Structure formats: structure tokens, C-alpha cells
mmCIF file of C-alpha atoms in Angstrom:
data_model
loop_
_atom_site.group_PDB
_atom_site.id
_atom_site.type_symbol
_atom_site.label_atom_id
_atom_site.label_comp_id
_atom_site.label_asym_id
_atom_site.label_seq_id
_atom_site.Cartn_x
_atom_site.Cartn_y
_atom_site.Cartn_z
ATOM 1 C CA ARG A 6 56.686 142.994 39.901
ATOM 2 C CA ARG A 7 60.425 142.900 39.281
ATOM 3 C CA PHE A 8 60.989 144.565 42.650
ATOM 4 C CA ALA A 9 58.744 142.019 44.348
ATOM 5 C CA ARG A 10 60.732 139.123 42.887
ATOM 6 C CA ALA A 11 64.031 140.676 43.903
ATOM 7 C CA GLY A 12 62.648 141.662 47.289
ATOM 8 C CA ALA A 13 62.241 137.991 48.146
ATOM 9 C CA ALA A 14 65.979 137.655 47.816
ATOM 10 C CA PHE A 15 66.471 140.821 49.838
ATOM 11 C CA GLY A 16 64.843 139.093 52.799
ATOM 12 C CA TYR A 17 68.334 137.791 53.453
ATOM 13 C CA PRO A 18 70.554 140.561 52.131
ATOM 14 C CA MET A 19 74.205 140.187 51.242
ATOM 15 C CA LEU A 20 74.031 136.475 50.509
ATOM 16 C CA SER A 21 75.589 135.057 47.380
ATOM 17 C CA LEU A 22 72.721 134.077 45.096
ATOM 18 C CA LEU A 23 74.702 132.913 42.081
ATOM 19 C CA LEU A 24 77.280 130.129 41.941
ATOM 20 C CA ALA A 25 78.468 130.596 38.373
ATOM 21 C CA SER A 26 82.177 131.077 37.819
ATOM 22 C CA SER A 27 83.728 134.435 37.092
ATOM 23 C CA PRO A 28 85.700 134.367 33.820
ATOM 24 C CA SER A 29 88.659 135.992 35.558
ATOM 25 C CA PHE A 30 89.102 133.090 37.941
ATOM 26 C CA THR A 31 91.186 130.141 36.787
ATOM 27 C CA ALA A 32 91.217 126.638 38.141
ATOM 28 C CA ARG A 33 94.241 125.025 39.706
ATOM 29 C CA PRO A 34 94.896 121.783 41.581
ATOM 30 C CA LEU A 35 93.737 121.542 45.177
ATOM 31 C CA PRO A 36 96.544 121.963 47.721
ATOM 32 C CA PRO A 37 97.127 119.475 50.531
ATOM 33 C CA PRO A 38 95.606 120.209 53.954
ATOM 34 C CA ARG A 39 97.383 122.813 56.054
ATOM 35 C CA ALA A 40 97.246 123.743 59.709
ATOM 36 C CA ARG A 41 95.933 127.031 61.067
ATOM 37 C CA CYS A 42 98.326 129.950 60.731
ATOM 38 C CA THR A 43 100.998 130.012 63.415
ATOM 39 C CA PRO A 44 104.493 131.543 63.484
ATOM 40 C CA ASP A 45 105.712 128.286 61.912
ATOM 41 C CA VAL A 46 102.878 127.888 59.374
ATOM 42 C CA LEU A 47 102.510 131.003 57.262
ATOM 43 C CA MET A 48 99.908 129.844 54.728
ATOM 44 C CA ALA A 49 96.302 128.798 55.253
ATOM 45 C CA ALA A 50 94.211 127.107 52.582
ATOM 46 C CA VAL A 51 90.833 128.857 52.205
ATOM 47 C CA PHE A 52 87.890 127.796 50.050
ATOM 48 C CA ILE A 53 85.061 130.221 49.228
ATOM 49 C CA ASP A 54 81.982 128.153 48.429
ATOM 50 C CA GLY A 55 79.823 130.438 46.287
ATOM 51 C CA GLU A 56 82.591 132.811 45.290
ATOM 52 C CA ALA A 57 80.792 134.235 42.251
ATOM 53 C CA GLY A 58 77.992 135.971 44.144
ATOM 54 C CA THR A 59 77.938 139.428 45.687
ATOM 55 C CA THR A 60 79.547 138.492 49.001
ATOM 56 C CA GLY A 61 81.812 135.801 47.576
ATOM 57 C CA LEU A 62 83.368 138.159 45.056
ATOM 58 C CA GLN A 63 84.128 140.712 47.751
ATOM 59 C CA VAL A 64 85.615 138.095 50.074
ATOM 60 C CA ARG A 65 87.810 136.831 47.259
ATOM 61 C CA GLY A 66 88.904 140.361 46.433
ATOM 62 C CA ARG A 67 89.975 140.921 50.038
ATOM 63 C CA LEU A 68 91.918 137.647 50.180
ATOM 64 C CA SER A 69 93.383 137.308 46.697
ATOM 65 C CA THR A 70 96.399 139.553 47.276
ATOM 66 C CA ARG A 71 97.414 138.087 50.626
ATOM 67 C CA ASP A 72 100.583 136.051 50.937
ATOM 68 C CA ASP A 73 99.322 134.169 53.993
ATOM 69 C CA ILE A 74 96.241 132.753 52.233
ATOM 70 C CA ASP A 75 96.217 130.026 49.590
ATOM 71 C CA LEU A 76 92.833 130.211 47.833
ATOM 72 C CA ILE A 77 91.314 126.962 46.611
ATOM 73 C CA THR A 78 89.402 127.453 43.348
ATOM 74 C CA LEU A 79 87.269 124.862 41.593
ATOM 75 C CA PRO A 80 86.858 124.688 37.811
ATOM 76 C CA GLU A 81 83.609 126.236 36.658
ATOM 77 C CA GLU A 82 82.102 122.883 35.749
ATOM 78 C CA SER A 83 82.766 121.548 39.249
ATOM 79 C CA ARG A 84 81.367 124.412 41.302
ATOM 80 C CA LYS A 85 78.068 122.634 41.927
ATOM 81 C CA ASP A 86 79.532 119.135 42.070
ATOM 82 C CA PRO A 87 79.066 117.818 45.648
ATOM 83 C CA ALA A 88 82.102 115.542 45.414
ATOM 84 C CA ALA A 89 84.407 118.330 44.219
ATOM 85 C CA ARG A 90 83.061 120.722 46.820
ATOM 86 C CA ALA A 91 83.450 118.119 49.564
ATOM 87 C CA GLU A 92 87.070 117.560 48.565
ATOM 88 C CA ALA A 93 87.774 121.295 48.623
ATOM 89 C CA ILE A 94 85.984 121.786 51.940
ATOM 90 C CA ASN A 95 87.890 118.989 53.653
ATOM 91 C CA LYS A 96 91.263 120.089 52.285
ATOM 92 C CA ALA A 97 90.799 123.674 53.432
ATOM 93 C CA ASP A 98 91.835 125.114 56.763
ATOM 94 C CA ALA A 99 88.863 127.446 56.528
ATOM 95 C CA VAL A 100 85.774 127.633 54.324
ATOM 96 C CA ILE A 101 83.606 130.709 53.838
ATOM 97 C CA LEU A 102 80.082 129.770 52.765
ATOM 98 C CA CYS A 103 78.574 132.495 50.568
ATOM 99 C CA LEU A 104 75.407 130.597 49.774
ATOM 100 C CA PRO A 105 71.635 130.697 50.309
ATOM 101 C CA ASP A 106 70.456 129.038 53.517
ATOM 102 C CA ALA A 107 69.618 125.587 52.182
ATOM 103 C CA ALA A 108 72.844 125.345 50.206
ATOM 104 C CA ALA A 109 74.856 126.463 53.252
ATOM 105 C CA ILE A 110 73.290 123.697 55.349
ATOM 106 C CA GLU A 111 74.152 121.174 52.631
ATOM 107 C CA ALA A 112 77.718 122.473 52.446
ATOM 108 C CA ALA A 113 78.198 122.209 56.197
ATOM 109 C CA ALA A 114 77.130 118.568 55.979
ATOM 110 C CA LEU A 115 79.967 117.886 53.512
ATOM 111 C CA VAL A 116 82.568 118.177 56.270
ATOM 112 C CA ALA A 117 83.856 114.661 56.921
ATOM 113 C CA ALA A 118 83.018 113.104 60.281
ATOM 114 C CA ASP A 119 86.692 112.737 61.153
ATOM 115 C CA ASN A 120 87.583 116.319 60.108
ATOM 116 C CA ASP A 121 87.980 118.333 63.283
ATOM 117 C CA ARG A 122 90.316 120.839 61.637
ATOM 118 C CA THR A 123 88.375 122.830 59.046
ATOM 119 C CA VAL A 124 86.743 126.078 60.181
ATOM 120 C CA LEU A 125 83.405 126.983 58.579
ATOM 121 C CA ILE A 126 82.277 130.610 58.369
ATOM 122 C CA ASP A 127 78.688 130.800 57.135
ATOM 123 C CA ALA A 128 77.442 134.080 55.628
ATOM 124 C CA SER A 129 73.841 132.838 55.371
ATOM 125 C CA THR A 130 71.159 133.064 58.066
ATOM 126 C CA ALA A 131 71.070 129.277 58.476
ATOM 127 C CA HIS A 132 73.193 128.939 61.622
ATOM 128 C CA ARG A 133 73.093 132.342 63.306
ATOM 129 C CA THR A 134 71.001 131.296 66.279
ATOM 130 C CA ASN A 135 72.392 127.752 66.442
ATOM 131 C CA ALA A 136 74.102 127.322 69.827
ATOM 132 C CA GLU A 137 76.768 125.128 68.230
ATOM 133 C CA TRP A 138 77.927 128.024 66.052
ATOM 134 C CA ALA A 139 79.724 131.093 67.393
ATOM 135 C CA TYR A 140 78.010 134.318 66.416
ATOM 136 C CA GLY A 141 80.520 136.313 64.414
ATOM 137 C CA PHE A 142 80.234 139.780 65.927
ATOM 138 C CA PRO A 143 83.449 139.917 67.983
ATOM 139 C CA GLU A 144 82.704 143.418 69.302
ATOM 140 C CA LEU A 145 79.683 142.038 71.170
ATOM 141 C CA SER A 146 81.989 141.295 74.124
ATOM 142 C CA GLY A 147 85.478 140.129 74.970
ATOM 143 C CA ALA A 148 84.046 136.684 75.584
ATOM 144 C CA GLN A 149 82.506 136.651 72.110
ATOM 145 C CA ARG A 150 85.842 137.317 70.438
ATOM 146 C CA SER A 151 87.373 134.437 72.409
ATOM 147 C CA LYS A 152 84.461 132.180 71.478
ATOM 148 C CA ILE A 153 85.020 132.928 67.789
ATOM 149 C CA ALA A 154 88.738 132.232 68.114
ATOM 150 C CA ALA A 155 88.068 128.837 69.677
ATOM 151 C CA SER A 156 85.243 127.752 67.367
ATOM 152 C CA LYS A 157 85.270 125.675 64.198
ATOM 153 C CA ARG A 158 81.771 126.905 63.308
ATOM 154 C CA ILE A 159 81.190 130.652 62.956
ATOM 155 C CA ALA A 160 77.964 132.305 61.786
ATOM 156 C CA ASN A 161 78.515 135.653 60.083
ATOM 157 C CA PRO A 162 75.907 138.206 61.252
ATOM 158 C CA GLY A 163 73.313 139.754 58.990
ATOM 159 C CA CYS A 164 73.943 143.338 57.907
ATOM 160 C CA TYR A 165 70.798 144.796 59.495
ATOM 161 C CA ALA A 166 71.338 142.671 62.598
ATOM 162 C CA THR A 167 74.915 143.926 62.896
ATOM 163 C CA GLY A 168 73.655 147.499 63.097
ATOM 164 C CA PHE A 169 70.854 146.722 65.535
ATOM 165 C CA ILE A 170 72.918 144.520 67.853
ATOM 166 C CA SER A 171 75.808 146.997 67.885
ATOM 167 C CA LEU A 172 73.376 149.541 69.344
ATOM 168 C CA LEU A 173 71.207 147.509 71.707
ATOM 169 C CA GLY A 174 73.628 144.867 72.953
ATOM 170 C CA PRO A 175 75.770 147.310 74.958
ATOM 171 C CA LEU A 176 72.772 149.323 76.192
ATOM 172 C CA VAL A 177 70.900 146.284 77.489
ATOM 173 C CA GLY A 178 74.125 144.921 78.948
ATOM 174 C CA ALA A 179 74.833 148.200 80.759
ATOM 175 C CA GLY A 180 71.391 148.254 82.358
ATOM 176 C CA ALA A 181 70.256 151.227 80.286
ATOM 177 C CA VAL A 182 67.583 149.654 78.053
ATOM 178 C CA ARG A 183 65.017 147.294 79.563
ATOM 179 C CA ARG A 184 65.134 143.700 78.322
ATOM 180 C CA GLU A 185 61.370 143.836 77.882
ATOM 181 C CA ALA A 186 61.418 147.078 75.871
ATOM 182 C CA ARG A 187 59.114 146.986 72.855
ATOM 183 C CA LEU A 188 61.259 148.615 70.229
ATOM 184 C CA VAL A 189 60.870 149.622 66.592
ATOM 185 C CA THR A 190 63.827 149.865 64.237
ATOM 186 C CA SER A 191 64.021 151.247 60.726
ATOM 187 C CA ALA A 192 66.812 150.837 58.206
ATOM 188 C CA VAL A 193 67.740 151.741 54.668
ATOM 189 C CA SER A 194 70.243 149.716 52.662
ATOM 190 C CA GLY A 195 71.912 149.919 49.295
ATOM 191 C CA TYR A 196 70.444 147.635 46.659
ATOM 192 C CA SER A 197 73.506 145.362 46.549
ATOM 193 C CA GLY A 198 72.188 143.751 49.716
ATOM 194 C CA GLY A 199 69.564 141.971 47.639
ATOM 195 C CA GLY A 200 72.211 140.168 45.583
ATOM 196 C CA ASN A 201 72.275 139.790 41.834
ATOM 197 C CA PRO A 202 68.477 139.889 41.242
ATOM 198 C CA LEU A 203 68.019 143.254 42.943
ATOM 199 C CA ILE A 204 71.239 144.625 41.465
ATOM 200 C CA ALA A 205 69.823 143.828 38.019
ATOM 201 C CA VAL A 206 66.641 145.767 38.852
ATOM 202 C CA TYR A 207 68.389 148.879 40.136
ATOM 203 C CA GLU A 208 71.027 148.930 37.432
ATOM 204 C CA GLY A 209 68.408 148.442 34.741
ATOM 205 C CA ALA A 210 66.591 151.082 32.745
ATOM 206 C CA GLU A 211 63.542 151.342 35.033
ATOM 207 C CA HIS A 212 63.480 151.006 38.796
ATOM 208 C CA GLU A 213 62.041 152.469 41.964
ATOM 209 C CA PRO A 214 63.893 155.364 43.664
ATOM 210 C CA TRP A 215 63.248 153.833 47.082
ATOM 211 C CA GLY A 216 61.179 150.969 48.402
ATOM 212 C CA ALA A 217 59.978 149.762 51.782
ATOM 213 C CA TYR A 218 59.541 146.007 52.189
ATOM 214 C CA GLY A 219 59.271 143.297 54.842
ATOM 215 C CA PHE A 220 55.528 143.792 55.299
ATOM 216 C CA SER A 221 55.016 140.371 56.875
ATOM 217 C CA LEU A 222 57.016 141.634 59.889
ATOM 218 C CA SER A 223 58.977 138.380 59.840
ATOM 219 C CA HIS A 224 62.325 139.421 58.348
ATOM 220 C CA LYS A 225 64.986 136.729 58.478
ATOM 221 C CA HIS A 226 67.274 138.845 60.673
ATOM 222 C CA LEU A 227 64.765 139.136 63.520
ATOM 223 C CA PRO A 228 65.756 135.960 65.417
ATOM 224 C CA GLU A 229 69.397 137.030 65.703
ATOM 225 C CA MET A 230 68.366 140.575 66.585
ATOM 226 C CA ALA A 231 66.579 139.232 69.652
ATOM 227 C CA ALA A 232 69.116 136.531 70.482
ATOM 228 C CA PHE A 233 72.165 138.802 70.626
ATOM 229 C CA SER A 234 70.746 142.188 71.638
ATOM 230 C CA GLY A 235 69.730 141.015 75.107
ATOM 231 C CA LEU A 236 66.066 141.860 74.445
ATOM 232 C CA ASP A 237 63.419 139.301 75.324
ATOM 233 C CA ARG A 238 61.795 139.629 71.885
ATOM 234 C CA PRO A 239 62.684 141.076 68.475
ATOM 235 C CA PRO A 240 61.764 144.618 67.473
ATOM 236 C CA ILE A 241 59.240 145.627 64.882
ATOM 237 C CA PHE A 242 61.536 146.010 61.897
ATOM 238 C CA MET A 243 60.931 148.306 58.929
ATOM 239 C CA PRO A 244 63.632 147.839 56.266
ATOM 240 C CA ALA A 245 63.927 149.731 53.002
ATOM 241 C CA VAL A 246 66.187 149.742 49.967
ATOM 242 C CA GLY A 247 67.359 152.874 48.191
ATOM 243 C CA ASP A 248 68.750 153.788 44.795
ATOM 244 C CA PHE A 249 72.403 153.473 45.822
ATOM 245 C CA ALA A 250 74.609 150.420 45.620
ATOM 246 C CA GLN A 251 76.180 150.093 49.059
ATOM 247 C CA GLY A 252 75.847 151.413 52.580
ATOM 248 C CA MET A 253 73.181 151.430 55.243
ATOM 249 C CA VAL A 254 71.863 153.206 58.304
ATOM 250 C CA VAL A 255 69.973 151.356 61.051
ATOM 251 C CA SER A 256 68.060 153.551 63.523
ATOM 252 C CA VAL A 257 66.364 152.742 66.844
ATOM 253 C CA PRO A 258 64.251 155.334 68.696
ATOM 254 C CA LEU A 259 64.124 155.144 72.502
ATOM 255 C CA HIS A 260 61.588 156.629 74.910
ATOM 256 C CA TYR A 261 63.119 157.255 78.299
ATOM 257 C CA ASP A 262 59.966 156.419 80.242
ATOM 258 C CA SER A 263 59.019 153.178 78.493
ATOM 259 C CA ASP A 264 62.254 151.761 77.049
ATOM 260 C CA LEU A 265 64.923 152.610 79.627
ATOM 261 C CA GLU A 266 65.451 151.128 83.057
ATOM 262 C CA PRO A 267 63.808 153.509 85.570
ATOM 263 C CA ALA A 268 67.005 154.035 87.568
ATOM 264 C CA PHE A 269 68.953 154.854 84.399
ATOM 265 C CA ALA A 270 66.295 157.316 83.182
ATOM 266 C CA GLU A 271 66.230 159.379 86.381
ATOM 267 C CA GLY A 272 67.623 162.882 86.613
ATOM 268 C CA GLU A 273 69.433 165.040 84.092
ATOM 269 C CA GLY A 274 71.811 164.039 81.322
ATOM 270 C CA VAL A 275 70.128 160.790 80.270
ATOM 271 C CA GLY A 276 71.255 161.231 76.659
ATOM 272 C CA GLU A 277 74.831 161.785 77.780
ATOM 273 C CA ARG A 278 74.696 158.585 79.829
ATOM 274 C CA LEU A 279 73.373 156.594 76.869
ATOM 275 C CA HIS A 280 76.198 157.923 74.730
ATOM 276 C CA ALA A 281 78.740 157.209 77.460
ATOM 277 C CA ALA A 282 77.556 153.599 77.821
ATOM 278 C CA LEU A 283 78.129 152.962 74.123
ATOM 279 C CA ALA A 284 81.448 154.803 74.101
ATOM 280 C CA ALA A 285 82.701 152.765 77.061
ATOM 281 C CA HIS A 286 81.722 149.484 75.443
ATOM 282 C CA TYR A 287 83.583 150.214 72.199
ATOM 283 C CA ALA A 288 86.476 152.201 73.669
ATOM 284 C CA ASP A 289 89.090 149.624 72.670
ATOM 285 C CA GLU A 290 87.556 148.484 69.381
ATOM 286 C CA HIS A 291 89.186 149.239 66.048
ATOM 287 C CA PHE A 292 86.256 148.752 63.671
ATOM 288 C CA VAL A 293 83.403 150.215 65.740
ATOM 289 C CA SER A 294 83.471 153.914 66.647
ATOM 290 C CA VAL A 295 81.021 155.972 68.696
ATOM 291 C CA MET A 296 80.800 159.446 67.220
ATOM 292 C CA SER A 297 80.387 162.637 69.226
ATOM 293 C CA LEU A 298 77.002 163.263 70.821
ATOM 294 C CA GLY A 299 74.381 165.170 68.880
ATOM 295 C CA GLU A 300 73.792 167.096 65.688
ATOM 296 C CA GLU A 301 75.808 170.207 66.530
ATOM 297 C CA ALA A 302 78.952 168.156 67.123
ATOM 298 C CA TRP A 303 78.424 166.309 63.845
ATOM 299 C CA LYS A 304 78.137 169.602 61.960
ATOM 300 C CA GLU A 305 81.358 170.874 63.506
ATOM 301 C CA GLU A 306 83.143 167.616 62.602
ATOM 302 C CA GLY A 307 81.836 167.573 59.020
ATOM 303 C CA LEU A 308 79.903 164.338 59.473
ATOM 304 C CA LEU A 309 76.726 165.591 57.784
ATOM 305 C CA GLU A 310 76.318 166.096 54.057
ATOM 306 C CA ARG A 311 75.676 169.816 53.439
ATOM 307 C CA GLY A 312 75.478 170.182 57.212
ATOM 308 C CA ALA A 313 72.176 168.317 57.355
ATOM 309 C CA PHE A 314 72.171 164.745 56.062
ATOM 310 C CA LEU A 315 73.701 161.504 57.332
ATOM 311 C CA ARG A 316 74.834 159.629 54.233
ATOM 312 C CA PRO A 317 74.452 155.832 54.304
ATOM 313 C CA ASP A 318 77.397 155.214 51.974
ATOM 314 C CA ALA A 319 80.228 157.049 53.779
ATOM 315 C CA LEU A 320 81.858 153.799 54.953
ATOM 316 C CA ASN A 321 81.660 151.921 51.677
ATOM 317 C CA ASP A 322 84.379 149.342 50.998
ATOM 318 C CA SER A 323 85.407 149.315 54.649
ATOM 319 C CA ASN A 324 84.838 147.069 57.653
ATOM 320 C CA HIS A 325 84.036 150.007 59.916
ATOM 321 C CA LEU A 326 80.803 150.815 61.730
ATOM 322 C CA GLN A 327 79.932 154.190 63.233
ATOM 323 C CA ILE A 328 77.412 154.780 66.017
ATOM 324 C CA PHE A 329 75.458 158.037 66.313
ATOM 325 C CA VAL A 330 73.435 159.161 69.331
ATOM 326 C CA TYR A 331 71.063 162.129 69.263
ATOM 327 C CA CYS A 332 68.688 162.933 72.081
ATOM 328 C CA ASN A 333 66.107 165.417 73.319
ATOM 329 C CA ASP A 334 66.209 165.229 77.105
ATOM 330 C CA ALA A 335 63.328 167.703 77.404
ATOM 331 C CA ALA A 336 61.118 165.402 75.335
ATOM 332 C CA ARG A 337 62.725 162.358 77.003
ATOM 333 C CA THR A 338 63.499 160.751 73.661
ATOM 334 C CA CYS A 339 66.641 159.559 71.919
ATOM 335 C CA VAL A 340 67.673 157.826 68.704
ATOM 336 C CA VAL A 341 70.698 155.579 68.360
ATOM 337 C CA ALA A 342 71.858 154.802 64.820
ATOM 338 C CA ALA A 343 74.523 152.670 63.166
ATOM 339 C CA ARG A 344 76.121 153.376 59.799
ATOM 340 C CA LEU A 345 78.013 150.637 57.959
ATOM 341 C CA ASP A 346 78.687 149.157 54.537
ATOM 342 C CA ASN A 347 76.170 146.365 54.050
ATOM 343 C CA LEU A 348 78.816 144.526 51.985
ATOM 344 C CA GLY A 349 81.651 145.391 54.388
ATOM 345 C CA LYS A 350 81.037 145.086 58.124
ATOM 346 C CA GLY A 351 77.648 143.726 57.106
ATOM 347 C CA ALA A 352 79.039 140.869 54.991
ATOM 348 C CA SER A 353 82.453 140.281 53.409
ATOM 349 C CA GLY A 354 84.452 142.437 55.789
ATOM 350 C CA ALA A 355 82.982 140.671 58.789
ATOM 351 C CA ALA A 356 83.679 137.291 57.183
ATOM 352 C CA VAL A 357 87.349 138.181 56.678
ATOM 353 C CA GLN A 358 87.577 139.596 60.209
ATOM 354 C CA ASN A 359 86.182 136.327 61.568
ATOM 355 C CA LEU A 360 88.547 134.355 59.344
ATOM 356 C CA ASN A 361 91.511 136.286 60.727
ATOM 357 C CA ILE A 362 90.402 135.641 64.291
ATOM 358 C CA ALA A 363 89.827 131.947 63.605
ATOM 359 C CA LEU A 364 93.288 131.597 62.065
ATOM 360 C CA GLY A 365 94.972 133.399 64.940
ATOM 361 C CA LEU A 366 95.933 136.413 62.812
ATOM 362 C CA ASP A 367 95.620 140.156 63.355
ATOM 363 C CA GLU A 368 91.913 140.678 62.689
ATOM 364 C CA ARG A 369 92.649 143.889 60.749
ATOM 365 C CA THR A 370 94.597 142.039 58.040
ATOM 366 C CA SER A 371 93.367 143.001 54.524
ATOM 367 C CA LEU A 372 90.634 145.152 56.068
ATOM 368 C CA GLU A 373 92.448 148.509 55.980
#
């Protein structure tokens, strides 16, 4: 029963579910508005709305030591006060919303009508498929990175969606996977993705070792999975949570004869071509890497635990994502998989990367 209650929260993993203040954070007066960072303006005022939740705490940790960011912090008693939040939002150069969906929508409405300066970065699912918001996965394409840089409204991707889109977006775009492919994807995530309720379950005395969920087949990440993968409909999605705090692996099996474009699936070396398409797409990316093709290469490179297992937590506390491709050309099947930190590239790391892009800064700042 406890898992069921927490699982409801895990329907939108990585969101901040608690707005209470952390005792280590102290209030200070709000600074005056500042412009975006330029060579002449070295400080940007940033407000994290919902900074005491799972994602908010990590975002704050990544920003708190920077000398180019001036963090706005509200007193504990004012954190849910609409007037105080509105003042902070409108004085900030950028606001990161680490809130549940409804609260994120309310926060976005607090931006004054005459405020065309403040950038909003929303970590909830509320605006991810809204055409007025830039989808915050810059590696999707060169055009997407430019769209983020020019936008005042940026929707941070979901952690599962980040993994799925990183795999399918390039393959559909390269003419490898059919837009009408009927795909299934499975994923396992660390329990921190469910926020404070699920963390309490798994760090308590009694808890499940592993649990599948999402049995309604209507997970909140499905709309963005379809919208930004290039597919004409979302996959069947089978998520699970394991007894580890952070990390995830998202896997998508592909059948050459039903899922790939016929011309792409002809002849020998189909698996090599799938791998090459992904490698070409991410060749110039810093945070997304395509690993060598196949199990034998992974063993030689020490990528498998005890030479056999792909750990989900190897990228914890980073903003990196790794792509793995393993195929059986004789059986005409392949699996593409993404490994990432659900709280890193799947949440706070992506938010900081998008913040850096929006402020015109090196997007790697405070992410190494």
C-alpha cells in the first residue's frame, strides 16, 4: 500500500514534491532585476521555486558555488506565499520551477504581463508538449539548441523520455526506424525519481526489492516520447523502480523487418548501420556518448559489471548519457539502450544545462 501511494508520485519522476524550507538555507533580501549574462554582465539572478524537493535541492547544489549566479531565496514562511513568489519570479533573470504540474502552471502565471525578460525553466510535465515552450533536450538537433537559447519558456524533459528520445529521435530522423513503428520500451529507475514519498519507502525498514508500475499504460512521459521521437504514436511503456537511489536504463528492442525502414534493413551490417546513425548524430555532443557496438566491446572496455551486467547507476551525479547498441543480425533484432542519472541528465543536470544555454553561457558550467 505504501508503494502504491508513492507510485502515484512516481508517475512523474524527479519532480519536487515538497516545498518546505531546508534548515541550511537562509533568507536574504531580493536583489534588483539583472540582465542575462553577457561579457559586461557577469551575474544572473536565479530563483528556484520549489528548492526543497528532490530536484530543487540538486539544482541549488549545482548553482550555489557559482560566482556568476546570484540565487534568490525566500524565507521559509514565504515559500508558498503567491505575492512573495511573484516578486521573486519577476525580479529573477531565470526561474527554475521544481514543482508538481498544477503548481508549475500557477507559477508560470505569476510572471507579470509586461515582463518579457525572465526565463522560465519548468521541470514538471505541464508544458513539455506546449508549442510555446522549447523542449529542453538540446542534443535533439542543432535547431533545438538554438530554439532553447532564444526562448523565454523552456520545458525540461522527463527522465524516461530523455532516454527514449535520445535513442529514437536520431534513428527516425536518419530514416532508419519507421515513423509508424509500434515499439515497446522498458526502463528501470532509482527510487529517488519518485520524490520524497518513494524515498521514504525505500529508505524505510520494509520495502520492495523491485517493482513494476504504470499498469494503466498512460504514463505521463508518453506524450513527449511521441512528440519528440518522430514516431506517430507513443510506445507501450513498462517502467520499474529498483532498490537503488539514482540511475536508470531505458531499453528499446527493434525488429528489422517490422520496425526499420525496408531500405535501411536490406543487406548485411544492419546493426552496424544503426550504431553508425546514432554515433553520427552525437559525434559533436559533450554530454551524450555512443559506446562501442556490442557486448564483446563492452567487456574489453570494462563497461560491464563482472563482465556481464550493465549497471544503471554508473553515471550518478553527472549530466552525461550513454547509448548502447547490441544486435543479432542473424535474428534480425537489435536493442538500443540509454543509461543516465535520473536526477542528473534526467532532471537537475538538464535544468542547469538549459539555464546555461538560456543565459548565453558555456552549457557545461557547473556540470563537470
